[in-house]
GROMACS .gro file of N, CA, C and O in nm:
model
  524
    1UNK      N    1  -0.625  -0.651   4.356
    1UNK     CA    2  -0.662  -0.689   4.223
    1UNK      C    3  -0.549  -0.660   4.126
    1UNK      O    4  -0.478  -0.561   4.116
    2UNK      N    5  -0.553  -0.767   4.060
    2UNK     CA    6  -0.404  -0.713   3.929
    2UNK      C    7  -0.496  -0.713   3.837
    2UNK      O    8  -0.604  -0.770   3.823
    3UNK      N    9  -0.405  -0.605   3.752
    3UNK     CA   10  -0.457  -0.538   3.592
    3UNK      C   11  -0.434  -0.643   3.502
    3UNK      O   12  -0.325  -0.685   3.463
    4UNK      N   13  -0.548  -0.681   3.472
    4UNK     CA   14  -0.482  -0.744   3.331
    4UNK      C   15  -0.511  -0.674   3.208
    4UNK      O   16  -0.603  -0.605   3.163
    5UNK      N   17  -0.337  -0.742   3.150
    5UNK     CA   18  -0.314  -0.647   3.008
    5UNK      C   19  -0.440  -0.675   2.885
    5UNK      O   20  -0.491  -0.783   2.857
    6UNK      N   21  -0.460  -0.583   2.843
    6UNK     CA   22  -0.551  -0.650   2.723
    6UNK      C   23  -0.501  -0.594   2.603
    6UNK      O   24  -0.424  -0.497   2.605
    7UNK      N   25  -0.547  -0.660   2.477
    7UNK     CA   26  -0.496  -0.655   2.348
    7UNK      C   27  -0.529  -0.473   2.277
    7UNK      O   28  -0.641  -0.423   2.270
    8UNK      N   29  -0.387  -0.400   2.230
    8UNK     CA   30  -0.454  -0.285   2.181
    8UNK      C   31  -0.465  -0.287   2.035
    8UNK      O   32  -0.364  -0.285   1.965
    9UNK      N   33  -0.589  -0.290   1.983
    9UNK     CA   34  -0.577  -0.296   1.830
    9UNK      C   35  -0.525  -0.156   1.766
    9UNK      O   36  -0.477  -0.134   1.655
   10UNK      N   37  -0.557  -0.054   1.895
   10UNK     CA   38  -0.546   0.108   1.830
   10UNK      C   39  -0.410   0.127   1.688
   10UNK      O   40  -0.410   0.207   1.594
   11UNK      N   41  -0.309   0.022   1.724
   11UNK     CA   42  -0.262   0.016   1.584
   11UNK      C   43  -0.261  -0.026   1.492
   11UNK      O   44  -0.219   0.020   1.386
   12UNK      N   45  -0.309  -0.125   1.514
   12UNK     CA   46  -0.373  -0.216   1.351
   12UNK      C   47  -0.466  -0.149   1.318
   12UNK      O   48  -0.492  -0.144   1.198
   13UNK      N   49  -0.518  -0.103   1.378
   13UNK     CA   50  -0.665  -0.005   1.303
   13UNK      C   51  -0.537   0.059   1.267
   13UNK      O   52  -0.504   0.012   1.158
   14UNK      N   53  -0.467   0.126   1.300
   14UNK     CA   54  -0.475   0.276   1.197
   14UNK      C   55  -0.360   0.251   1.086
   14UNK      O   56  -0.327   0.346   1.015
   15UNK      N   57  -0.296   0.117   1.072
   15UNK     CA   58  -0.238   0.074   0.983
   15UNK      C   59  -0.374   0.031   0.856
   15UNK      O   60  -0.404   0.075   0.745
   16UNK      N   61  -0.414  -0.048   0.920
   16UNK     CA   62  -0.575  -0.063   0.829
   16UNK      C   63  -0.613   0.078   0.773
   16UNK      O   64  -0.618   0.091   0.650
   17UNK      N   65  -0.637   0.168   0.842
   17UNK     CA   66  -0.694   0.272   0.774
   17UNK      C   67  -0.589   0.350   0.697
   17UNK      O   68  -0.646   0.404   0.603
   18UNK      N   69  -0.436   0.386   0.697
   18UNK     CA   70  -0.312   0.388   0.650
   18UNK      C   71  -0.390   0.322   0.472
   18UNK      O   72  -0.430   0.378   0.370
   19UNK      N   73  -0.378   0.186   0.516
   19UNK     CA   74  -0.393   0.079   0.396
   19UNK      C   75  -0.483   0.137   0.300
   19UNK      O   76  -0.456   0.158   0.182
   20UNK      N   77  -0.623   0.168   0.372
   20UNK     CA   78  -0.732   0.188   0.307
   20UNK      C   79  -0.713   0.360   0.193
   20UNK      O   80  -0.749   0.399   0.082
   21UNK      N   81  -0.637   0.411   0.309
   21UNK     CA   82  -0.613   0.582   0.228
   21UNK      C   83  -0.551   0.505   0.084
   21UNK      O   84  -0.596   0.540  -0.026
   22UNK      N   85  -0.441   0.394   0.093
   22UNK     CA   86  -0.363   0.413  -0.020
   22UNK      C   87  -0.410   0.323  -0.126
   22UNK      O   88  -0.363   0.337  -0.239
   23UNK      N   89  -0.500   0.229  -0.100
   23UNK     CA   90  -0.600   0.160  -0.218
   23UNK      C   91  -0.688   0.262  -0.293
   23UNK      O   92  -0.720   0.268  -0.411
   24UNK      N   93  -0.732   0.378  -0.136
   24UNK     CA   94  -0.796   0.445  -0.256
   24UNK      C   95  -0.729   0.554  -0.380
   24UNK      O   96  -0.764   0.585  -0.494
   25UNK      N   97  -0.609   0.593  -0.285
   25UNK     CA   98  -0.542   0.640  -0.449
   25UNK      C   99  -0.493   0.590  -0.535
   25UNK      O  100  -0.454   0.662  -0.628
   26UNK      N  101  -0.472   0.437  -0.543
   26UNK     CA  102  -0.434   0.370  -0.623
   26UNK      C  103  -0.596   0.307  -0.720
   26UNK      O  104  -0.613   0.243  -0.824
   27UNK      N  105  -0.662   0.349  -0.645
   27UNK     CA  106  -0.782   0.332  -0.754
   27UNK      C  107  -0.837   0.452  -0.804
   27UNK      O  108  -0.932   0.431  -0.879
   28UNK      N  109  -0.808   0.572  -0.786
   28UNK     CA  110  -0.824   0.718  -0.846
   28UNK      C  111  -0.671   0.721  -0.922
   28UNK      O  112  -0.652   0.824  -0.986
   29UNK      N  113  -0.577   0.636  -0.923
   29UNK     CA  114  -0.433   0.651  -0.997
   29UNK      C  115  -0.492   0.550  -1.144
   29UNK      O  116  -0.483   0.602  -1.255
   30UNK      N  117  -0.545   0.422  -1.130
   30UNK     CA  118  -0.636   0.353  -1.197
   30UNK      C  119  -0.710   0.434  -1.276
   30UNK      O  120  -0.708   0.446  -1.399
   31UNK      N  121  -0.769   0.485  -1.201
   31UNK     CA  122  -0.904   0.545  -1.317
   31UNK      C  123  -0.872   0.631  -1.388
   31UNK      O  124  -0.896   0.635  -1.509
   32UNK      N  125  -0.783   0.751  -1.293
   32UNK     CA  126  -0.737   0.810  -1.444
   32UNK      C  127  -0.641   0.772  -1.574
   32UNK      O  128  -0.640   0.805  -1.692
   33UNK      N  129  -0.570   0.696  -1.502
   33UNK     CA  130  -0.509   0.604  -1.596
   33UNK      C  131  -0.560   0.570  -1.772
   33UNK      O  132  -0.522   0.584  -1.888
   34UNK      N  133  -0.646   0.529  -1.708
   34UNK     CA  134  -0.754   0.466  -1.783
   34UNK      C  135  -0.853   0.566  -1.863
   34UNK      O  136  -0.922   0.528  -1.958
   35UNK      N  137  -0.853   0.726  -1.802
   35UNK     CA  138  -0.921   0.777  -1.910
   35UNK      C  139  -0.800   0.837  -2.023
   35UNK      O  140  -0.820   0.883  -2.135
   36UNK      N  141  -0.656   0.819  -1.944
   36UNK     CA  142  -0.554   0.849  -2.028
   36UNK      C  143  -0.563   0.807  -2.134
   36UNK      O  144  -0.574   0.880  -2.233
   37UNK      N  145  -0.560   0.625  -2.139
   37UNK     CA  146  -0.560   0.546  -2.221
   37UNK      C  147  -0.683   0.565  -2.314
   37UNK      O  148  -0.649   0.576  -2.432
   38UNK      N  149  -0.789   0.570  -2.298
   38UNK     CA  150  -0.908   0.595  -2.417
   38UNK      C  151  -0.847   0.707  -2.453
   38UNK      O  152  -0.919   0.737  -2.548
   39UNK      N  153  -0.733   0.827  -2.444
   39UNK     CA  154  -0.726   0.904  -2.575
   39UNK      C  155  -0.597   0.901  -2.608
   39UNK      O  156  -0.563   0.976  -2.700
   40UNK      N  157  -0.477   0.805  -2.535
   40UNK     CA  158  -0.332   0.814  -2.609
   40UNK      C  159  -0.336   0.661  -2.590
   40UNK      O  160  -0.398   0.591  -2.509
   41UNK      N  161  -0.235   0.625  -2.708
   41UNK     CA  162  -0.178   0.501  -2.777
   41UNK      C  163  -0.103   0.465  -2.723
   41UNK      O  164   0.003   0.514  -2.762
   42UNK      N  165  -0.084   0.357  -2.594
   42UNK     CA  166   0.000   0.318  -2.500
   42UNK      C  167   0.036   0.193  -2.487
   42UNK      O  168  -0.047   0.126  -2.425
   43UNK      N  169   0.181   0.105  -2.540
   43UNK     CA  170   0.233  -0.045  -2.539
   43UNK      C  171   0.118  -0.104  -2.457
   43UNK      O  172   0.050  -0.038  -2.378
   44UNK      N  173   0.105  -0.206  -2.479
   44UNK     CA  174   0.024  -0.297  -2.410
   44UNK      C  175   0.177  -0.339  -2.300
   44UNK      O  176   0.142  -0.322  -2.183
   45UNK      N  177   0.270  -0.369  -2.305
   45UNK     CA  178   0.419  -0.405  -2.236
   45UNK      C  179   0.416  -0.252  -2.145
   45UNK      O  180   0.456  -0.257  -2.029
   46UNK      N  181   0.383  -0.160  -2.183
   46UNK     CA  182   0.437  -0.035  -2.031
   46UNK      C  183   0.296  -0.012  -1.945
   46UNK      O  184   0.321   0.069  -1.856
   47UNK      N  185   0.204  -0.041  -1.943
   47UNK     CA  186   0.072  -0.037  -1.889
   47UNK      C  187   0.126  -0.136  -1.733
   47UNK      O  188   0.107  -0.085  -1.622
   48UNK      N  189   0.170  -0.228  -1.741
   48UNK     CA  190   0.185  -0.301  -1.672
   48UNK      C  191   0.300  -0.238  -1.541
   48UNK      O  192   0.293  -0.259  -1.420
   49UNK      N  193   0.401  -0.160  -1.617
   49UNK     CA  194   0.512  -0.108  -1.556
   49UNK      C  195   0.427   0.022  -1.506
   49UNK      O  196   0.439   0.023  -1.384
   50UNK      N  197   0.361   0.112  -1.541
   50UNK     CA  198   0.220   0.210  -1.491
   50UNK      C  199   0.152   0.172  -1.398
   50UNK      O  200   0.108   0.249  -1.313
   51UNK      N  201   0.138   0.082  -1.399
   51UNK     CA  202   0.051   0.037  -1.276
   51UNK      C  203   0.115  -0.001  -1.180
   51UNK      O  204   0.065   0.029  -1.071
   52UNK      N  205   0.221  -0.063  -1.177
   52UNK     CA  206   0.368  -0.064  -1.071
   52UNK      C  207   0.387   0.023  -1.013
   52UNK      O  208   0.402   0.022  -0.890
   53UNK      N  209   0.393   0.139  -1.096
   53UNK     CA  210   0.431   0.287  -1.050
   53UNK      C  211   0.315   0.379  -1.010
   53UNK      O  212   0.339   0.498  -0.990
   54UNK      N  213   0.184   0.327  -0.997
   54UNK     CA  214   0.098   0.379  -0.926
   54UNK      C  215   0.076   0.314  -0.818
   54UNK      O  216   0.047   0.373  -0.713
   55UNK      N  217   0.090   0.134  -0.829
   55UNK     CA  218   0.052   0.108  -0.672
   55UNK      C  219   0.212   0.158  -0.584
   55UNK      O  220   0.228   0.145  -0.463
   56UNK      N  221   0.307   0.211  -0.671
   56UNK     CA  222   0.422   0.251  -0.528
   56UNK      C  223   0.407   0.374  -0.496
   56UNK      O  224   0.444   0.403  -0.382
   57UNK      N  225   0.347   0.493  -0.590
   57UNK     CA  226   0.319   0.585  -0.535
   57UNK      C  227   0.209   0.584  -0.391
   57UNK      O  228   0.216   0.644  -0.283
   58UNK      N  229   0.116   0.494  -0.442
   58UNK     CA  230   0.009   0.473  -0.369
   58UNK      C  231   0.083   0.427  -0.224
   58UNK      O  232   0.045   0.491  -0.126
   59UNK      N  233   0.171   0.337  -0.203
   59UNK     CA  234   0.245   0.309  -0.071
   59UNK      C  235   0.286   0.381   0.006
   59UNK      O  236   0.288   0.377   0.129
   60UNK      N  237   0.341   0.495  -0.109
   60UNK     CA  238   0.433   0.579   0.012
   60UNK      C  239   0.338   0.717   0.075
   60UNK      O  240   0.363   0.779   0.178
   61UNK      N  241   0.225   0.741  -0.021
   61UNK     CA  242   0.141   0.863   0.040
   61UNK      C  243   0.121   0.710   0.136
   61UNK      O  244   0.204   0.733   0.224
   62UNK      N  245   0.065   0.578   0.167
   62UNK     CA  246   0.033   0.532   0.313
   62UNK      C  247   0.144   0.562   0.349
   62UNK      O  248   0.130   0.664   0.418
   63UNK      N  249   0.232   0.539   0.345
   63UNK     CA  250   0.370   0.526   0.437
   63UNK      C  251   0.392   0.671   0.504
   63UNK      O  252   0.439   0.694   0.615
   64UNK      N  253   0.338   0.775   0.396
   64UNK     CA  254   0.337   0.939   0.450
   64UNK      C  255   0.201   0.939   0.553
   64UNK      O  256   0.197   1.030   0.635
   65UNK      N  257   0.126   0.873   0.553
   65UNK     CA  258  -0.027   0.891   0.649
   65UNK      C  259   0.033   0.790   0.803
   65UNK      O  260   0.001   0.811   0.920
   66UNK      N  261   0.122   0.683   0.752
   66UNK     CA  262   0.122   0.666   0.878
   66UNK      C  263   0.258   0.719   0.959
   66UNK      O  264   0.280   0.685   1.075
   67UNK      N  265   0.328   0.787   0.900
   67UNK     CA  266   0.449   0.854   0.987
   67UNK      C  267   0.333   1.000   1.013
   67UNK      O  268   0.405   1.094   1.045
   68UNK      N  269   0.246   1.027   1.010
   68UNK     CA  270   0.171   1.142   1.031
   68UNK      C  271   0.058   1.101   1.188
   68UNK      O  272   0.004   1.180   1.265
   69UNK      N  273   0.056   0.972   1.189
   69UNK     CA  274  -0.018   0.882   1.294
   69UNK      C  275   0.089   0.886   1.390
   69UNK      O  276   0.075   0.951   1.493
   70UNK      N  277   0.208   0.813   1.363
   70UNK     CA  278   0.277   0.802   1.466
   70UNK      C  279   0.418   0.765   1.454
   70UNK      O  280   0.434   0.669   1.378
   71UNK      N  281   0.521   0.810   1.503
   71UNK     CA  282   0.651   0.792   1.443
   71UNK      C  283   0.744   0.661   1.501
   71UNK      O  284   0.835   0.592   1.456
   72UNK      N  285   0.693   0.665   1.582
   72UNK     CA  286   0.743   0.519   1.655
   72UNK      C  287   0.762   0.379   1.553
   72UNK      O  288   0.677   0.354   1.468
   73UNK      N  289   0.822   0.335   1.563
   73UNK     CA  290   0.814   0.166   1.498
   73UNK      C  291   0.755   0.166   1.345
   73UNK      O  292   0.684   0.083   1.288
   74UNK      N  293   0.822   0.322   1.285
   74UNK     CA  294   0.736   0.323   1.121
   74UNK      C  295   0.791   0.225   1.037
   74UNK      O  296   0.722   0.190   0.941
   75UNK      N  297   0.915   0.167   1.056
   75UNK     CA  298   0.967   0.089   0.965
   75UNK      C  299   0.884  -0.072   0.990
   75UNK      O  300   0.859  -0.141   0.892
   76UNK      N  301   0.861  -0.103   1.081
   76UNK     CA  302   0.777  -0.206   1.165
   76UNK      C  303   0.639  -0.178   1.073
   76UNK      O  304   0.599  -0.251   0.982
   77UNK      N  305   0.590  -0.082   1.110
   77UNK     CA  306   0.424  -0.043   1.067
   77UNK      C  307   0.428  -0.029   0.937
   77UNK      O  308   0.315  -0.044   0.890
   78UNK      N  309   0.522  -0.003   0.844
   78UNK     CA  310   0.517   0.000   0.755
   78UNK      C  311   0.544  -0.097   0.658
   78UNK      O  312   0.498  -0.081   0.545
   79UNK      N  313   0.625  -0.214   0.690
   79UNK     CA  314   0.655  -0.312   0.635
   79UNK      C  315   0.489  -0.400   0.619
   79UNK      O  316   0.436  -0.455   0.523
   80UNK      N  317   0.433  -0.375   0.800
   80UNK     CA  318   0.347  -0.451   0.789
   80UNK      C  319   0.209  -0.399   0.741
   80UNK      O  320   0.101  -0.459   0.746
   81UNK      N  321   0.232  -0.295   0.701
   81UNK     CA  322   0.125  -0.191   0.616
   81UNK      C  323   0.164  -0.249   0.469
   81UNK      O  324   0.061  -0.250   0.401
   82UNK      N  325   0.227  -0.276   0.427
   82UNK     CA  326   0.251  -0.313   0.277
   82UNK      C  327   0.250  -0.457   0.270
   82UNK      O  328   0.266  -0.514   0.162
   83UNK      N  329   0.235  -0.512   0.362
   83UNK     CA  330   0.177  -0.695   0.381
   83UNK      C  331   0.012  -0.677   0.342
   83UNK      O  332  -0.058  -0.746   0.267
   84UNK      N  333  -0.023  -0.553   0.426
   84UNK     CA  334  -0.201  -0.552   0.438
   84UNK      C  335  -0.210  -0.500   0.329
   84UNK      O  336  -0.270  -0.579   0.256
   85UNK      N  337  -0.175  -0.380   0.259
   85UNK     CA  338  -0.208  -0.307   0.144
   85UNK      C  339  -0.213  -0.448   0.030
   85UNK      O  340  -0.313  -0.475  -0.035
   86UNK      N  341  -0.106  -0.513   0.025
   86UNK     CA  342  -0.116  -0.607  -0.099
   86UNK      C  343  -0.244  -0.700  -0.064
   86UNK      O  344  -0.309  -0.745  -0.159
   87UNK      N  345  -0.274  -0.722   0.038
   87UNK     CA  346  -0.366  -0.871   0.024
   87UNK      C  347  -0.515  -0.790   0.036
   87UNK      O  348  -0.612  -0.861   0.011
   88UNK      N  349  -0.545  -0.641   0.073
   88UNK     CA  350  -0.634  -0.583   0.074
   88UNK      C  351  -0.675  -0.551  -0.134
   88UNK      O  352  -0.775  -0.567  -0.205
   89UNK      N  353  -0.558  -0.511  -0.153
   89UNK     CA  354  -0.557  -0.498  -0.309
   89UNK      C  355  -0.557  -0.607  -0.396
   89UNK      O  356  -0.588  -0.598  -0.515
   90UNK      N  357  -0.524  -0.712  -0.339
   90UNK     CA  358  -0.561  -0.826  -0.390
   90UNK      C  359  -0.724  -0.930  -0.411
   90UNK      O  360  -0.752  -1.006  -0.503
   91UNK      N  361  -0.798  -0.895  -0.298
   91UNK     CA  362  -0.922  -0.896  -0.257
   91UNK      C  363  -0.985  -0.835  -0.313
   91UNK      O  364  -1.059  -0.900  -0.386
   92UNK      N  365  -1.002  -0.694  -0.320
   92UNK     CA  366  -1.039  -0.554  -0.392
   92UNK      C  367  -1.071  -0.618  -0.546
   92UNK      O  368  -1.179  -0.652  -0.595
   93UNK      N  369  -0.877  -0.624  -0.622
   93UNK     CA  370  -0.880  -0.609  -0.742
   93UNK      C  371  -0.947  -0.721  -0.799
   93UNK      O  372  -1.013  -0.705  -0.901
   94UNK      N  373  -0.936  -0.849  -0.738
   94UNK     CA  374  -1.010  -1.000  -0.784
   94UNK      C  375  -1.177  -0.970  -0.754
   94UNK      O  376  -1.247  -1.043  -0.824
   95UNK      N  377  -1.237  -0.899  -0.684
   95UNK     CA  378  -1.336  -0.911  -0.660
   95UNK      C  379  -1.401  -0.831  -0.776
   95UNK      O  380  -1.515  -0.856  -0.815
   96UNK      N  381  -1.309  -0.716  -0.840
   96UNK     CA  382  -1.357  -0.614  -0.926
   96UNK      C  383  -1.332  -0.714  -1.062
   96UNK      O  384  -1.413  -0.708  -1.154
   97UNK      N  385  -1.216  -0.803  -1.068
   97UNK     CA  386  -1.222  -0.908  -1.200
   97UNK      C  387  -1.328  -0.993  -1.190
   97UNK      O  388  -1.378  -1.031  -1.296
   98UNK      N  389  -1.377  -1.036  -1.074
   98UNK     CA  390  -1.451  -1.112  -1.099
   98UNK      C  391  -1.453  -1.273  -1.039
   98UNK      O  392  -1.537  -1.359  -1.014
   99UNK      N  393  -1.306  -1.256  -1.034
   99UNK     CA  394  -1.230  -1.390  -0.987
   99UNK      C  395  -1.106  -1.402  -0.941
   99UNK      O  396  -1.018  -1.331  -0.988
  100UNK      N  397  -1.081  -1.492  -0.846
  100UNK     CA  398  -0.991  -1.522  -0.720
  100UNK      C  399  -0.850  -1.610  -0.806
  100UNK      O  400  -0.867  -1.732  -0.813
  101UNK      N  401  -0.741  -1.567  -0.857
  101UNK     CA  402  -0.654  -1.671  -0.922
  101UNK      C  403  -0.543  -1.636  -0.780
  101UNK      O  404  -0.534  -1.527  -0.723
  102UNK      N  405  -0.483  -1.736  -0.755
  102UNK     CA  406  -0.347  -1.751  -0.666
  102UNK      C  407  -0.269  -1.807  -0.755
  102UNK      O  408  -0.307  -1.909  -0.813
  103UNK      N  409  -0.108  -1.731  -0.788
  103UNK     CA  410  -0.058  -1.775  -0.905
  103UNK      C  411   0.062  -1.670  -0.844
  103UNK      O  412   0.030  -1.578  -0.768
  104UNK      N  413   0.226  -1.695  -0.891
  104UNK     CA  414   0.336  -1.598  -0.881
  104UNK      C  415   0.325  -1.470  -0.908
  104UNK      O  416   0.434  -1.414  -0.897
  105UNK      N  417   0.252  -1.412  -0.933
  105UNK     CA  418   0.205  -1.285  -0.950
  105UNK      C  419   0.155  -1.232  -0.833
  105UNK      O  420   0.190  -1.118  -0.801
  106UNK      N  421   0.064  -1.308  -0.751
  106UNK     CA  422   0.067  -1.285  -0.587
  106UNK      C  423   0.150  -1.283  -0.509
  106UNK      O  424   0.155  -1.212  -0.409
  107UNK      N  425   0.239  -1.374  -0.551
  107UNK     CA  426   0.364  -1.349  -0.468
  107UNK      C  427   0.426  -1.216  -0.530
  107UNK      O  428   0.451  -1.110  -0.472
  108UNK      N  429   0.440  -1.240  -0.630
  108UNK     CA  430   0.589  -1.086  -0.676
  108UNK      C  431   0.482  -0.932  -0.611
  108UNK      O  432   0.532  -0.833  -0.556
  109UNK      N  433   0.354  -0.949  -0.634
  109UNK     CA  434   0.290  -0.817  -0.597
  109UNK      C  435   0.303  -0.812  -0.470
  109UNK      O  436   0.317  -0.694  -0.436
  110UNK      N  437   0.306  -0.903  -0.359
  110UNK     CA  438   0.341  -0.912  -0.237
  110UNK      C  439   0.479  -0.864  -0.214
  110UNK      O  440   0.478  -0.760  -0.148
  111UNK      N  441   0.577  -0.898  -0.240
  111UNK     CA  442   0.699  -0.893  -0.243
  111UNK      C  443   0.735  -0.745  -0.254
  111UNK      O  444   0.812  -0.686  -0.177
  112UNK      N  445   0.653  -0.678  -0.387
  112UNK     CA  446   0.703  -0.543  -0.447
  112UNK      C  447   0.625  -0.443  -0.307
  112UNK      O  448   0.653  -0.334  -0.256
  113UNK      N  449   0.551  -0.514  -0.289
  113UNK     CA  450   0.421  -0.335  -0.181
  113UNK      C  451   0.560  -0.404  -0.055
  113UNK      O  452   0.655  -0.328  -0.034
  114UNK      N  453   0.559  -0.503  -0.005
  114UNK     CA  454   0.669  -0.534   0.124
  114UNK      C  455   0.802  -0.432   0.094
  114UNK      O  456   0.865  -0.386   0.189
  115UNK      N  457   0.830  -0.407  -0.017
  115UNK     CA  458   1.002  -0.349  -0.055
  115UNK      C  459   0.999  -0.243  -0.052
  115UNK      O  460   1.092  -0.178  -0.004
  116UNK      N  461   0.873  -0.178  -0.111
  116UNK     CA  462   0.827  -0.009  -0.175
  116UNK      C  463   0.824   0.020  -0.012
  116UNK      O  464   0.903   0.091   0.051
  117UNK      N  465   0.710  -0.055   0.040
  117UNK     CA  466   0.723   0.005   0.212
  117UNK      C  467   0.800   0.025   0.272
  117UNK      O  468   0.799   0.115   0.357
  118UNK      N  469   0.946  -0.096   0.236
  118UNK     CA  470   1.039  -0.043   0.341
  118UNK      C  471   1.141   0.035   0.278
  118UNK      O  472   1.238   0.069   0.345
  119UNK      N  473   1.134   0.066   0.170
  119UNK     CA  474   1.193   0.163   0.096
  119UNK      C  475   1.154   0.364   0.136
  119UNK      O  476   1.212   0.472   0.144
  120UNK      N  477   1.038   0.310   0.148
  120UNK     CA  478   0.918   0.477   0.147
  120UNK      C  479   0.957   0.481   0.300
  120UNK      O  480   1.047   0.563   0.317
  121UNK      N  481   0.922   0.425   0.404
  121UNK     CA  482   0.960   0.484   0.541
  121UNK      C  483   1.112   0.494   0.545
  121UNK      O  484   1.154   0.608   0.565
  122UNK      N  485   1.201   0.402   0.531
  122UNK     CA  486   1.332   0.465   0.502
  122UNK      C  487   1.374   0.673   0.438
  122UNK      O  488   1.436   0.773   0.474
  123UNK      N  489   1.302   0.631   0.347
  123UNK     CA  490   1.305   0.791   0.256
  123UNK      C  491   1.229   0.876   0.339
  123UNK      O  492   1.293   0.974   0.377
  124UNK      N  493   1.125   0.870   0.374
  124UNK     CA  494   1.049   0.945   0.494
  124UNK      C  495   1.115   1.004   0.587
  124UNK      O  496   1.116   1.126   0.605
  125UNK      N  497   1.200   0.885   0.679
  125UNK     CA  498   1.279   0.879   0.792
  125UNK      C  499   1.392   0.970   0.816
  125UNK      O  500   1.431   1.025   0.919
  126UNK      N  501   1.446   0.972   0.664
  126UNK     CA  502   1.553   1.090   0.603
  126UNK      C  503   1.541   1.215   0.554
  126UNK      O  504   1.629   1.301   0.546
  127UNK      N  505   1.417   1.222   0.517
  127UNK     CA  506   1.381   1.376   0.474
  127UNK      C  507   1.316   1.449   0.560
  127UNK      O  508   1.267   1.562   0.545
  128UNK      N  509   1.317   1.343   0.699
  128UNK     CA  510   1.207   1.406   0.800
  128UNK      C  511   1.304   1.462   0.885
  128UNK      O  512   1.285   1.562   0.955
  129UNK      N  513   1.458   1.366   0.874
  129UNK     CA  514   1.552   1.454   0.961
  129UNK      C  515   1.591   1.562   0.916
  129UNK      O  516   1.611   1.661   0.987
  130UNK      N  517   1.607   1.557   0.796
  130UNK     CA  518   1.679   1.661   0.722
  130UNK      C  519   1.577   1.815   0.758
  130UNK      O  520   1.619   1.926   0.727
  131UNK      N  521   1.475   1.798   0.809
  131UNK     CA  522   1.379   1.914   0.768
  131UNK      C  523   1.340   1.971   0.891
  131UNK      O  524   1.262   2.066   0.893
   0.00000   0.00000   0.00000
């Protein structure tokens, strides 16, 4: 009898769940955000750049959960962890607006979680030798 190979999801799950850790701090980065804002006076123009800088924080604690899973192929898992994080956060955040727009803004938010990822396992990769 020959073995046949079968499909292992064991890593897409835990890129999925990677994903899921970092939506949710990017929606506890959100909320407090937001109780910031009900008591300080903040550009309507840097809110936007704030929220940039919470969904990249939010990338790299995933990018830190999944070099903690497994060190192998993090630049791989991680690129494709920041493919899933954006279209998971994209789903998420439209469903919480209310409504589904596809427009260049999907793309550039795609683009930015793809860069931050391979930026954050890079930096990972280096402070992990160093240590």
């Amino acid at each position: 009898m020959q073995k046949i190979k079968s499909l292992n999801f064991s890593g897409l799950i835990s890129i999925i769940k990677c994903c899921l850790i970092g939506i949710i701090f990017t929606l506890a980065g959100i909320v407090a955000f937001a109780v910031v804002l009900k008591f300080v006076d903040v550009p309507s123009n840097a809110i936007g750049y704030i929220n940039d800088v919470i969904k990249g924080i939010s990338i790299f604690v995933m990018v830190l959960f999944l070099k903690k899973g497994s060190n192998e192929k993090l630049l791989l898992k991680s690129a494709l962890g920041g493919i899933v994080y954006a279209v998971l956060s994209l789903i998420i955040f439209s469903i919480l607006n209310g409504s589904f727009s596809f427009n260049l803004t999907v793309v550039c938010d795609l683009v930015f979680a793809l860069i931050v990822a391979i930026v954050a396992s890079i930096i990972v990769n280096v402070l992990s030798k160093k240590a």
